[in-house]
Coordinates of C-alpha atoms in Angstrom, one line a residue:
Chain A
X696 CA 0.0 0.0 0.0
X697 CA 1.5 2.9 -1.0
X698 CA 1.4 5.9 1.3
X699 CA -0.6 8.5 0.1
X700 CA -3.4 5.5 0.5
X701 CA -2.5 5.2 3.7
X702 CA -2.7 8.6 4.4
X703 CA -5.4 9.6 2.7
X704 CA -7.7 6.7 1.4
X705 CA -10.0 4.4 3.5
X706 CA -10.9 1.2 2.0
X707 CA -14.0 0.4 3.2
X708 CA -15.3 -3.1 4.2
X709 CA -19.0 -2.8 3.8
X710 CA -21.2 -0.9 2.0
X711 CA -20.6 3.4 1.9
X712 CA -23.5 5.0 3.7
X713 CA -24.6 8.4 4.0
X714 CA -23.1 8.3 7.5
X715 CA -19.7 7.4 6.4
X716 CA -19.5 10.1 3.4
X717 CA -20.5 12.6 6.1
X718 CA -18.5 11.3 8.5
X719 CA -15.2 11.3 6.0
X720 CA -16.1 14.9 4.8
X721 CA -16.1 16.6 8.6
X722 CA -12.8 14.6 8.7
X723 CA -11.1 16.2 5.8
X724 CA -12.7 19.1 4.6
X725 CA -15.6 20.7 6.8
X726 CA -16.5 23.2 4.6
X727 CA -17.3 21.4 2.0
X728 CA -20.9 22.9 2.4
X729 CA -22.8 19.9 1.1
X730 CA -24.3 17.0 2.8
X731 CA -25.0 13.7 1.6
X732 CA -28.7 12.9 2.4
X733 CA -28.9 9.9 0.3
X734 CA -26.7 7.1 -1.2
X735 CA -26.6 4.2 -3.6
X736 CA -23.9 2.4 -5.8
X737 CA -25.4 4.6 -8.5
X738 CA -26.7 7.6 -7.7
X739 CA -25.7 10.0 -4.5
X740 CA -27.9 12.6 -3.3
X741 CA -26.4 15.9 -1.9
X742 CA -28.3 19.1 -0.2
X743 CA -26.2 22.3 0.5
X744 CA -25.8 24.3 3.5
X745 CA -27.4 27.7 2.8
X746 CA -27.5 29.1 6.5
X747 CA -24.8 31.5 5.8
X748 CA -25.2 31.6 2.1
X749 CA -25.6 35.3 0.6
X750 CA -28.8 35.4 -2.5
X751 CA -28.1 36.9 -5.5
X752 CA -30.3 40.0 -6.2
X753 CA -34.0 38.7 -6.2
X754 CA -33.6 36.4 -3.1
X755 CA -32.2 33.3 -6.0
X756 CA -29.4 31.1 -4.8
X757 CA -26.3 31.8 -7.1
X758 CA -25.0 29.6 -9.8
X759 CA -21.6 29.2 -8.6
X760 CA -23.2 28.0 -5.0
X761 CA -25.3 25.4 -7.9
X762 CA -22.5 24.1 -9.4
X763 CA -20.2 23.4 -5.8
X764 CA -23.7 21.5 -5.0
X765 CA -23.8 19.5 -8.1
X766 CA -19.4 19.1 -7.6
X767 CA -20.5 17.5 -4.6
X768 CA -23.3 15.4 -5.2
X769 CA -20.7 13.9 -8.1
X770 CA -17.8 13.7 -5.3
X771 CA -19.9 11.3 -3.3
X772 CA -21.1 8.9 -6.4
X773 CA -17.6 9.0 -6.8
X774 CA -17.2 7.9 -3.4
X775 CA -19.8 5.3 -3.7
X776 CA -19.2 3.7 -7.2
X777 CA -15.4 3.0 -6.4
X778 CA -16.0 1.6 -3.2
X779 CA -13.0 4.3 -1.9
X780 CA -13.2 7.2 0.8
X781 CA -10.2 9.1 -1.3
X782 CA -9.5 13.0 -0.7
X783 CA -8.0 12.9 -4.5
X784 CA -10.5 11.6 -6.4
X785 CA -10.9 15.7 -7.7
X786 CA -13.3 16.6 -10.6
X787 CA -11.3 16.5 -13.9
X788 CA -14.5 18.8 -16.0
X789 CA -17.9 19.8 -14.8
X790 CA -20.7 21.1 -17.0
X791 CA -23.9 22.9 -15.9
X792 CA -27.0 24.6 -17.7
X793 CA -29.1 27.1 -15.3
X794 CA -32.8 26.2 -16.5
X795 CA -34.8 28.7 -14.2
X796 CA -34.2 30.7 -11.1
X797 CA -33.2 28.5 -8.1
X798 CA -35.6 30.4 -5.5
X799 CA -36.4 28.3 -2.5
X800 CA -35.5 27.0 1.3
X801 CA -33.6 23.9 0.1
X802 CA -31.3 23.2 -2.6
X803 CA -30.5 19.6 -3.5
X804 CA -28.7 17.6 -6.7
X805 CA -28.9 14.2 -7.4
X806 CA -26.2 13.0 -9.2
X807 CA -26.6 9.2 -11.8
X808 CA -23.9 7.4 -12.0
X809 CA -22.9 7.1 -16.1
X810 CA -20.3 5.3 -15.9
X811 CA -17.1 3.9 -14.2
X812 CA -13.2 2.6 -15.4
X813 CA -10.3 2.5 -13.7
X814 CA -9.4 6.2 -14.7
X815 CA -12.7 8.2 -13.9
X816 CA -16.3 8.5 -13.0
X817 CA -18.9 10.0 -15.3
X818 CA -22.4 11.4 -13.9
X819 CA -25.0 13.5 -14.7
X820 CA -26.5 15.8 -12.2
X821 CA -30.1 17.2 -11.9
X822 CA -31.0 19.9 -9.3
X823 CA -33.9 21.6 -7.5
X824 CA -35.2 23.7 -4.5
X825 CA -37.2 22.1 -1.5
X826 CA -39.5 19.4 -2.8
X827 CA -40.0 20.0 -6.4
X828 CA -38.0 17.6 -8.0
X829 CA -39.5 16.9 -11.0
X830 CA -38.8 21.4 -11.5
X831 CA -35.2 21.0 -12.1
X832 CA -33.1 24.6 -11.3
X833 CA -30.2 22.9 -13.4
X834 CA -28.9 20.1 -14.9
X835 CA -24.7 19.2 -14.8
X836 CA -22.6 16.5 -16.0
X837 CA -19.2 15.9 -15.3
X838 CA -16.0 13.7 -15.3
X839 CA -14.1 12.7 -11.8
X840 CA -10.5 11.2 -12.4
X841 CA -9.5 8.4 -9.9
X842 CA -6.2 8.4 -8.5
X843 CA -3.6 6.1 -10.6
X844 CA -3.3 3.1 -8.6
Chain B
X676 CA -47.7 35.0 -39.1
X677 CA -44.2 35.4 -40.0
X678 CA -43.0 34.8 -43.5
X679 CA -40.2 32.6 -41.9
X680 CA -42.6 30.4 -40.1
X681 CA -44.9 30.1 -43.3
X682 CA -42.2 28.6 -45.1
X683 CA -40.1 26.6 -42.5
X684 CA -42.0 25.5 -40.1
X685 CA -44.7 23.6 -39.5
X686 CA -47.4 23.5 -36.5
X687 CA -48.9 20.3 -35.8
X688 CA -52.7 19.9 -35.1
X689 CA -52.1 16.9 -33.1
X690 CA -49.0 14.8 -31.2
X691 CA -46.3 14.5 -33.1
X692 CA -45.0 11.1 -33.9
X693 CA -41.5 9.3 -35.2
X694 CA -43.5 9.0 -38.8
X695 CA -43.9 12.8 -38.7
X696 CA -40.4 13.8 -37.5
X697 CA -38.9 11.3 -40.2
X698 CA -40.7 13.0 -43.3
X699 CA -40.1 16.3 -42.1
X700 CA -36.3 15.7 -41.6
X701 CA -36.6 13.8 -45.0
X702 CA -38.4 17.0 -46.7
X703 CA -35.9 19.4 -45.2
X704 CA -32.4 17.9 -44.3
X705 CA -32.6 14.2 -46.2
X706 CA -28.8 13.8 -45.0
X707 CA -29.4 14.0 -41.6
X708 CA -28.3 10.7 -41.4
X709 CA -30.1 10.0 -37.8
X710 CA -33.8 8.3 -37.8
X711 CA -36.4 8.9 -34.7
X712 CA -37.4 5.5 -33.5
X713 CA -39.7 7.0 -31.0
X714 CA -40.6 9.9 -29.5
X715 CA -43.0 11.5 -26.5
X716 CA -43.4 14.8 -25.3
X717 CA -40.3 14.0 -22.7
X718 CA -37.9 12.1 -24.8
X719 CA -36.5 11.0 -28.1
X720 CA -34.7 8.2 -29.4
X721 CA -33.1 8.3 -32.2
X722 CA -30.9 5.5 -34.6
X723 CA -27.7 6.5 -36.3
X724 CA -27.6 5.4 -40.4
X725 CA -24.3 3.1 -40.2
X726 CA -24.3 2.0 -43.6
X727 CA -21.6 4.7 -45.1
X728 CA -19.8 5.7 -42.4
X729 CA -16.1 4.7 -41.9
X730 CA -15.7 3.1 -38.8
X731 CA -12.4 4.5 -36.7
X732 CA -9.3 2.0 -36.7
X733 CA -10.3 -1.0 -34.7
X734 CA -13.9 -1.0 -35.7
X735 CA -15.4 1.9 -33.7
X736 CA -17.9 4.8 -34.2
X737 CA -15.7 7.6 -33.8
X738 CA -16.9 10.0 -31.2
X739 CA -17.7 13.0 -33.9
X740 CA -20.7 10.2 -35.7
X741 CA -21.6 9.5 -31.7
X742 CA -22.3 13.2 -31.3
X743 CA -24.2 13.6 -34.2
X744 CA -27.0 11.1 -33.0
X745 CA -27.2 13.2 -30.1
X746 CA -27.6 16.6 -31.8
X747 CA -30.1 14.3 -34.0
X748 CA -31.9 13.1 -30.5
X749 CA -32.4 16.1 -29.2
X750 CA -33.4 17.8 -32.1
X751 CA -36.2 15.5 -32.3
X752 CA -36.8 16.0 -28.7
X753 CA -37.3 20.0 -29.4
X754 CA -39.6 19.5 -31.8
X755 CA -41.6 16.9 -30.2
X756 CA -41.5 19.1 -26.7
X757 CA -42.3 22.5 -28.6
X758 CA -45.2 20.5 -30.7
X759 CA -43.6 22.6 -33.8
X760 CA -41.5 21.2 -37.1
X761 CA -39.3 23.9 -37.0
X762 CA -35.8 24.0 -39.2
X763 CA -34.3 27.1 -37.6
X764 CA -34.6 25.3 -34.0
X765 CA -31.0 24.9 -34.0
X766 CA -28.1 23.9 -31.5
X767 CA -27.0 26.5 -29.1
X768 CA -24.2 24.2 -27.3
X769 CA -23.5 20.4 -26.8
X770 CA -21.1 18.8 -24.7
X771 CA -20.3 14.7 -25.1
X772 CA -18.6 12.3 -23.1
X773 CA -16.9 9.5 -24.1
X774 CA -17.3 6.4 -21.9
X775 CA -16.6 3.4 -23.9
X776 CA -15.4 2.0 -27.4
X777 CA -18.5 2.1 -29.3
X778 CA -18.1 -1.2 -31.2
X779 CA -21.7 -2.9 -33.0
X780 CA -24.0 -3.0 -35.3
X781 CA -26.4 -0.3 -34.3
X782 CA -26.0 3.1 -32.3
X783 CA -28.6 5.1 -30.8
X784 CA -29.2 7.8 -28.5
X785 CA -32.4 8.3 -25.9
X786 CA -32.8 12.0 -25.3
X787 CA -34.6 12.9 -22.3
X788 CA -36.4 16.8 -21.9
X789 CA -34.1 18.8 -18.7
X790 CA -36.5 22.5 -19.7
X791 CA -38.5 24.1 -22.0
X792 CA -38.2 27.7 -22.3
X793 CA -39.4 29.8 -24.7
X794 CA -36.3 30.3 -25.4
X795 CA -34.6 26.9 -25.4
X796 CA -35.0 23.1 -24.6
X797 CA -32.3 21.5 -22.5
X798 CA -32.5 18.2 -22.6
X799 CA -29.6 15.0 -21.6
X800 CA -28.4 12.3 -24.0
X801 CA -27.3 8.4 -23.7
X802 CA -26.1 6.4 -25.8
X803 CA -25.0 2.9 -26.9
X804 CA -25.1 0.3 -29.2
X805 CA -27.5 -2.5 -30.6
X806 CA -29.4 -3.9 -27.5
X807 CA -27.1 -2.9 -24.6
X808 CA -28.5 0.3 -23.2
X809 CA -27.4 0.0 -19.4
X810 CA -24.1 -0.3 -21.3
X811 CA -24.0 3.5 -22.3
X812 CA -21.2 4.4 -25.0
X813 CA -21.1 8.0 -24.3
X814 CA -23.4 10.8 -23.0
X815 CA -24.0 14.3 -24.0
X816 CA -26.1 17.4 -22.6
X817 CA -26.8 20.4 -24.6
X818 CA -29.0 23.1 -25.5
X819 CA -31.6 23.9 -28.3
X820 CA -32.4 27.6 -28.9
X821 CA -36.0 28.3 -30.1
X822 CA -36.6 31.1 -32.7
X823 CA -37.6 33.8 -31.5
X824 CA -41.7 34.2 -32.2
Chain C
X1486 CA -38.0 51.9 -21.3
X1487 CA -39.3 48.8 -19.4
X1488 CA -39.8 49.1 -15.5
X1489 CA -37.2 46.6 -15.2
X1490 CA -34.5 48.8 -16.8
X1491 CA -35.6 51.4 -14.9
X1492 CA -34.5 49.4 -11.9
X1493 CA -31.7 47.3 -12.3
X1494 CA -29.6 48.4 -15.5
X1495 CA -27.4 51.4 -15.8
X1496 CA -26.4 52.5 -19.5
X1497 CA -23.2 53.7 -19.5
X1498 CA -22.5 56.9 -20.9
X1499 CA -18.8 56.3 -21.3
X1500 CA -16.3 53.1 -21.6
X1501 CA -17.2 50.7 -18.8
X1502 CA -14.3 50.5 -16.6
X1503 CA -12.9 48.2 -13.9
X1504 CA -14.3 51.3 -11.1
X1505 CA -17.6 51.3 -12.5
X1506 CA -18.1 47.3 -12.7
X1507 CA -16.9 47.3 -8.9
X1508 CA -18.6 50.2 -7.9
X1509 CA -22.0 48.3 -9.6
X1510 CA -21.1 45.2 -7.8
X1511 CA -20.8 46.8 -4.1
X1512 CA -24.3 48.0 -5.2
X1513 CA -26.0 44.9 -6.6
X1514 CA -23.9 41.7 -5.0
X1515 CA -21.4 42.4 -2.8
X1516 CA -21.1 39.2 -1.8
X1517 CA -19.4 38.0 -5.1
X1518 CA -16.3 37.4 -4.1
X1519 CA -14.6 38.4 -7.5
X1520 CA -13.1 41.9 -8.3
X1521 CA -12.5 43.5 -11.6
X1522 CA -8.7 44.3 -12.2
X1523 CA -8.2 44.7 -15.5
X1524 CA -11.1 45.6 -18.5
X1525 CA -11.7 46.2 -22.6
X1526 CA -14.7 45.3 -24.6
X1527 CA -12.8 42.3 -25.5
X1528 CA -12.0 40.8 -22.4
X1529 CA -12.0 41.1 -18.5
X1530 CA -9.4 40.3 -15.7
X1531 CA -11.0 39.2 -12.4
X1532 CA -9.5 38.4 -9.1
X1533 CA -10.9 35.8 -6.2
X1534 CA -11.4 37.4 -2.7
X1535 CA -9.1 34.5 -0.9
X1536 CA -9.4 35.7 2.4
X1537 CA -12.0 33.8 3.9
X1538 CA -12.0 30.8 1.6
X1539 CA -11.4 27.0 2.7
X1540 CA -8.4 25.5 0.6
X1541 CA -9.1 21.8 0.1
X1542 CA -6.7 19.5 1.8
X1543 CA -3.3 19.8 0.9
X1544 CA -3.8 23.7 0.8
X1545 CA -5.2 23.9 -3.2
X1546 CA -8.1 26.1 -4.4
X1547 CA -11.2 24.5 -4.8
X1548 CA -12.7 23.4 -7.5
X1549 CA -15.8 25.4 -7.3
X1550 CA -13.7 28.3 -5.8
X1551 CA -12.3 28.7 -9.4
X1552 CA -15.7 27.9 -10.8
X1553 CA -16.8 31.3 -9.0
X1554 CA -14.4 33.0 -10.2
X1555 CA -14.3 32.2 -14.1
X1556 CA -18.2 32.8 -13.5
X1557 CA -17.4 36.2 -12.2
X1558 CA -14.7 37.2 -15.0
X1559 CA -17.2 36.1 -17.8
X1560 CA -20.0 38.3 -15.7
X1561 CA -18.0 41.4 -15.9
X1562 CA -16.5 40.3 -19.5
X1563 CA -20.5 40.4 -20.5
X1564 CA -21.3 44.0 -19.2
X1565 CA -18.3 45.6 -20.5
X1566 CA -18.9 43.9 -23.8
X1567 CA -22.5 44.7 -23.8
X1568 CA -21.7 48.0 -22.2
X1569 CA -24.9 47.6 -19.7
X1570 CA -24.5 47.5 -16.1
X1571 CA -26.7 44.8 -15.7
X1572 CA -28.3 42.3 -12.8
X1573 CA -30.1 39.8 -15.1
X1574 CA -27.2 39.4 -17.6
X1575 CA -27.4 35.9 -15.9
X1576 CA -25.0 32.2 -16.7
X1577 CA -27.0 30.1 -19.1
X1578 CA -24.3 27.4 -19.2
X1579 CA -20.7 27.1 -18.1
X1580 CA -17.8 24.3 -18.9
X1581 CA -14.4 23.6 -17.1
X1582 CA -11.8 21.8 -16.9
X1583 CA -9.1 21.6 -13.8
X1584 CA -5.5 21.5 -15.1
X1585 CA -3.1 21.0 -12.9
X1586 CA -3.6 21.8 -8.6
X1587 CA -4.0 25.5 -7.9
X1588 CA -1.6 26.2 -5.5
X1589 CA -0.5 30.0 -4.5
X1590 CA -1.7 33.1 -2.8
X1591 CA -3.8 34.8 -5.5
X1592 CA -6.1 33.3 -8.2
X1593 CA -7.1 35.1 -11.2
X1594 CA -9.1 34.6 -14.3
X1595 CA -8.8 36.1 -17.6
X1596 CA -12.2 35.9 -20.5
X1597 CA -12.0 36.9 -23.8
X1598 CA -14.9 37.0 -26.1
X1599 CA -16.0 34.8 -28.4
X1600 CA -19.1 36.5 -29.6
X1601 CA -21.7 39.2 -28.9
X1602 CA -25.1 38.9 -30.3
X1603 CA -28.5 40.0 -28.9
X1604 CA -29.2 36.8 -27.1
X1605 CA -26.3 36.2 -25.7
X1606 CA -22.5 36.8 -24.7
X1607 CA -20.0 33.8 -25.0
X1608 CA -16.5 33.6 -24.1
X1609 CA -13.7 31.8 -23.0
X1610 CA -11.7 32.1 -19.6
X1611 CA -8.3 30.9 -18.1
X1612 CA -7.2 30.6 -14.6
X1613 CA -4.2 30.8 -13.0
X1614 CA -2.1 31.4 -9.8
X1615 CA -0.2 34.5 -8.1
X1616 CA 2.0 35.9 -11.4
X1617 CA 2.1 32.3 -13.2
X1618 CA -0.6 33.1 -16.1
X1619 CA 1.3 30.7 -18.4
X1620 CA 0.7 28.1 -16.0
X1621 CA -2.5 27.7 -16.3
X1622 CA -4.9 26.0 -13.5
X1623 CA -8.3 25.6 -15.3
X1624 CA -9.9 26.6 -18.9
X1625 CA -13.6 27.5 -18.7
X1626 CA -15.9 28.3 -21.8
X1627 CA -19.1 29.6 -21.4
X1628 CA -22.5 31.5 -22.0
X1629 CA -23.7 34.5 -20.4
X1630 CA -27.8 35.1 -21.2
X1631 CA -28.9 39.0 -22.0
X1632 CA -32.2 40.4 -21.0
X1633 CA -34.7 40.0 -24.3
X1634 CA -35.3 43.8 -24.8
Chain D
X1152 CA 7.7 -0.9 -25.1
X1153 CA 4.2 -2.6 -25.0
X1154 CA 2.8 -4.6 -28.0
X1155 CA 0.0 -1.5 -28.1
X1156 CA 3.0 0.8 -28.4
X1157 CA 4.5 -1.4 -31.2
X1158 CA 1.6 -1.5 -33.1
X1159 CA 0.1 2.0 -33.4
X1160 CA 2.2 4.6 -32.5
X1161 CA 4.9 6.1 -34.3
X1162 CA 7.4 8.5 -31.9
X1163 CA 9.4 11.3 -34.1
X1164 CA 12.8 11.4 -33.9
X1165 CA 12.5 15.4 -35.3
X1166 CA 9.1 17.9 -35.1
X1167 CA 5.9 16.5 -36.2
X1168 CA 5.0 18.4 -39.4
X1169 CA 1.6 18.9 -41.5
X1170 CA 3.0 16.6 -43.0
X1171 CA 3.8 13.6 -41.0
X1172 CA 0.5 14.5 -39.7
X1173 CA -1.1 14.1 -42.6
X1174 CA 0.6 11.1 -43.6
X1175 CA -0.3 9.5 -40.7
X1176 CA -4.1 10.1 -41.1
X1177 CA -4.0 9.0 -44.3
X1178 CA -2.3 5.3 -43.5
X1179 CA -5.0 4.8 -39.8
X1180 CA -7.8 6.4 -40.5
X1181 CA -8.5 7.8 -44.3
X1182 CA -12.0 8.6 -44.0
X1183 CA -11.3 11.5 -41.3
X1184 CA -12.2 14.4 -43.5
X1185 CA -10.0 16.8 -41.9
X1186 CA -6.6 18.2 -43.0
X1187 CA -3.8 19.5 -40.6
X1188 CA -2.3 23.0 -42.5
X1189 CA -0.6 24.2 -40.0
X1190 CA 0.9 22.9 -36.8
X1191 CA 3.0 23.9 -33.9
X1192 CA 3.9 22.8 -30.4
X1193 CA 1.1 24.9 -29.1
X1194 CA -1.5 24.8 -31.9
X1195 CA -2.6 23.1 -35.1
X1196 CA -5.3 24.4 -37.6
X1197 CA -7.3 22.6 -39.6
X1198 CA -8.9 22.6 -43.2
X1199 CA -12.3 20.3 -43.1
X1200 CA -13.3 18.6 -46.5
X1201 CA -16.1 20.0 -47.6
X1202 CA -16.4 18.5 -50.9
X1203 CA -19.0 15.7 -50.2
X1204 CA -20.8 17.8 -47.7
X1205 CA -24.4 17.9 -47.3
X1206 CA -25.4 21.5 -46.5
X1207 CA -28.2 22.3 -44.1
X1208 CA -31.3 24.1 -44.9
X1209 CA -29.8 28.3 -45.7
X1210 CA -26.6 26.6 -47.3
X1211 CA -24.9 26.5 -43.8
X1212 CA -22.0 24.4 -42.8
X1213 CA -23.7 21.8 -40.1
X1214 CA -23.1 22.0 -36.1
X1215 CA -21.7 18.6 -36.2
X1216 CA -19.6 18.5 -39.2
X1217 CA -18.1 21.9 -37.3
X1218 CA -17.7 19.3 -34.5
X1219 CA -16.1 16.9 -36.4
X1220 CA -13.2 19.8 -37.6
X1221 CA -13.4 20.3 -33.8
X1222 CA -12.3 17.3 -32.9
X1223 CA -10.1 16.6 -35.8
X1224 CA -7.7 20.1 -35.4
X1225 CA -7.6 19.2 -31.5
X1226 CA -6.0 15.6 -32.4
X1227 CA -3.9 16.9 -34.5
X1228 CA -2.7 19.7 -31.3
X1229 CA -2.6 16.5 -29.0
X1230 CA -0.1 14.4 -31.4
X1231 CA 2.1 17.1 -31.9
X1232 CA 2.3 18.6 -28.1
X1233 CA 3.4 14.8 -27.3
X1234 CA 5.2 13.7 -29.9
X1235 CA 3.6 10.5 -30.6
X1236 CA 1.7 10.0 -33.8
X1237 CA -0.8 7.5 -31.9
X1238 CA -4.0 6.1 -32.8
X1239 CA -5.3 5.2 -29.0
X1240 CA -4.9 8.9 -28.7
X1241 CA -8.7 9.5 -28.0
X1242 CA -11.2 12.0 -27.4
X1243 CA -12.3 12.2 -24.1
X1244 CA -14.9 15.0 -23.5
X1245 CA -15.4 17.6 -26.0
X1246 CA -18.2 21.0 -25.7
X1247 CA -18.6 22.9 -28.2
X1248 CA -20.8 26.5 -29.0
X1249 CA -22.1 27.8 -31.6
X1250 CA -21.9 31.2 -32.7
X1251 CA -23.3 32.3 -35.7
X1252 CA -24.3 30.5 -39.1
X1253 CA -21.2 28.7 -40.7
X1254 CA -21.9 30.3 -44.2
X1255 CA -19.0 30.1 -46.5
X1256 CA -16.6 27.7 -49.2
X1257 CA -13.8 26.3 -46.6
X1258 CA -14.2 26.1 -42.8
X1259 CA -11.1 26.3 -40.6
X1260 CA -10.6 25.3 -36.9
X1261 CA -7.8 26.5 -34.6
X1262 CA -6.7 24.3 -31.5
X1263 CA -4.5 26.2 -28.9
X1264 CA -2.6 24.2 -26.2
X1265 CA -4.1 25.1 -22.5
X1266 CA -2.2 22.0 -21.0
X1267 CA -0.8 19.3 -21.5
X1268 CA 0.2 15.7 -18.5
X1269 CA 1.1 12.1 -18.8
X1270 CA -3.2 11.5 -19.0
X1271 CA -4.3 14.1 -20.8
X1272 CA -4.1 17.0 -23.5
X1273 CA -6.5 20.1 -22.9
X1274 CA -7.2 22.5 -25.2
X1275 CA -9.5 25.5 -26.8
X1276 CA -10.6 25.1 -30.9
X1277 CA -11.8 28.6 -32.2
X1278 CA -14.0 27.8 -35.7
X1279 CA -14.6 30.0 -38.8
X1280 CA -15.3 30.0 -42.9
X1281 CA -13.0 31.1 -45.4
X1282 CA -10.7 34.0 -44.5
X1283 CA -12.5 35.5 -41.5
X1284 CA -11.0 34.0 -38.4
X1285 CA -11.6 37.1 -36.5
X1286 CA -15.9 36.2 -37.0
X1287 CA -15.7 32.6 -35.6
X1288 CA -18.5 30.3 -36.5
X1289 CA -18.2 28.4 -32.9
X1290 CA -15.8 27.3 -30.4
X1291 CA -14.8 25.0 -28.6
X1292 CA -12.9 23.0 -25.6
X1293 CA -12.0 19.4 -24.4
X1294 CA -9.6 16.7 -23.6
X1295 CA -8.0 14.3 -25.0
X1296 CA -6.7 11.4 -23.0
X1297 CA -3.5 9.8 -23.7
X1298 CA -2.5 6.3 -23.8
X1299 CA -1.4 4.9 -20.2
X1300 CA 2.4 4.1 -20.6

């Protein structure tokens, strides 16, 4: 095992759980700013912490604070699909299309996985405010790149 | 009316269907070279016409005759989800990924509608070849911009 | 003029310069984050607020810090190019790619135009650290959307 | 060096030219309908084949034949910046936006270098008809992902 897995990287013996993502981000990077509130071996479903969150003009949540949702909501399939709790599993390209104004109490993404190899992870990423799912705010898809073994 | 929309375009009286879509594209753009399959107001599919094209060394669909299924998909999906047969709906940005060699006999795409705007229809694209569609071969996601009434 | 550019836009008699775009930011969104160093009608120069921003482990800029910030450049690119001061010149749809890890006390992002039209604005941004602009840390290329008149 | 290696790729004792570029389309992959005409460490540009080229509807060049020159003037940028004239040389994620109507009797793509490591070659493809570079048709960005040693 070389180090940086044993620094960094946690192997996990049973399934990954929402508990465990959560648990990994408070350990390594707390201000992340998004929460995984749902998990499978194909999808991950992220909601962001808008407490201290500043609107854009019109009371609408920014796209930049969007897109680190829908970066996040990827991170953790990520997480999931390889089985790995790895810090450099980093996003190699993100997309994102804004489809109407994000105005609500809750943001959320839900990120599918497309695909997996030994190089990357490919998902696509919808988003939405509070519990209107089916009223996407925006839609991403993006590329993660796993760490070379 | 517009003189533009009383030549190109076409406004159906009823649901459009994969026999309409074909004979418009074959009226307007007969090298298209992509053929809807089947359509709803949500999603397209679309099947790529194989029989001239050069397959990339090793037997693959490159990735440019991958993405233009897509655009294909998803233009049939803007005309389906605007209920018009409209030439001058046109792509405003597409972005592919490539997840696998594309090797068989048949390639299609399944569009599925992200937002309708007046202005534009964003929609997300899978696709892969002959019956394997869990087995995706790339994916794209992209916008169509409407003409402005 | 409409009520809405009553309130929120501000033609510009003169050249648009990086006082006026910072001065209309304080006004409209001073929560941004990005400042406007350098300005023509053909690109913009933008520079992230650091100060209060979590670096990821290992001390790099986040992803979606630089995100933010190629957002920002393009934002400021679009109202000098469209020489409006303007709150709902809003993102349609924004790409990028990481480079390399973004290491360094100041991060900046350059856009340069691509086109202009009625619709829309659509350029293409680099990033990079401290005096290192050859070096760059992520390419973005994206759309800004203009208010229909 | 691995049978892969032996096989398809071809490393240049001196600078790749237009060429050897050329030539070594023309021996893997014939049918690519793009031509290299100029080519540099940092950037290649080139000339699509428009002789056998079904125009769209108004006589304009279509979105993804402009992909296609894309994606062919961005391999060309990724087998020069290594130096390995390499099939497995592959497109990994390409976007692409379109501009204004590709109207014109030659259409040109430029590919500048925005990075290049051991997985990958990034880079940014302006588009445009006959001698007009300055009034680009679309443009472009993606990656190209390099054999694993």
């Amino acid at each position: 095992m070389s180090e940086s897995l044993l620094v960094y990287s946690h192997e996990m013996p049973g399934d990954i759980t929402t508990d465990t993502i959560n648990a990994f981000v408070d350990g390594c990077y707390p201000q992340l700013g998004s929460r995984c509130v749902d998990i499978g071996d194909k999808f991950a479903i992220a909601e962001y912490d808008l407490t201290e969150v500043a609107r854009r003009p019109g009371g609408y949540i920014s796209g930049p604070d969007q897109f680190r949702l829908a970066d996040g909501a990827l991170w953790f399939l990520a997480l999931s699909a390889t089985g790995q709790l790895e810090e450099m599993t980093v996003t190699s390209e993100l997309s994102i299309r804004y489809l109407r104004p994000a105005v609500g109490e809750k943001l959320f993404a839900r990120a599918e996985l497309d695909s997996k190899s030994r190089r990357s992870v490919v998902g696509s990423v919808s988003l939405w405010c509070d519990n209107e799912e089916e009223k996407k705010v925006s839609v991403a898809q993006g590329t993660y790149s796993l760490p070379l073994a």
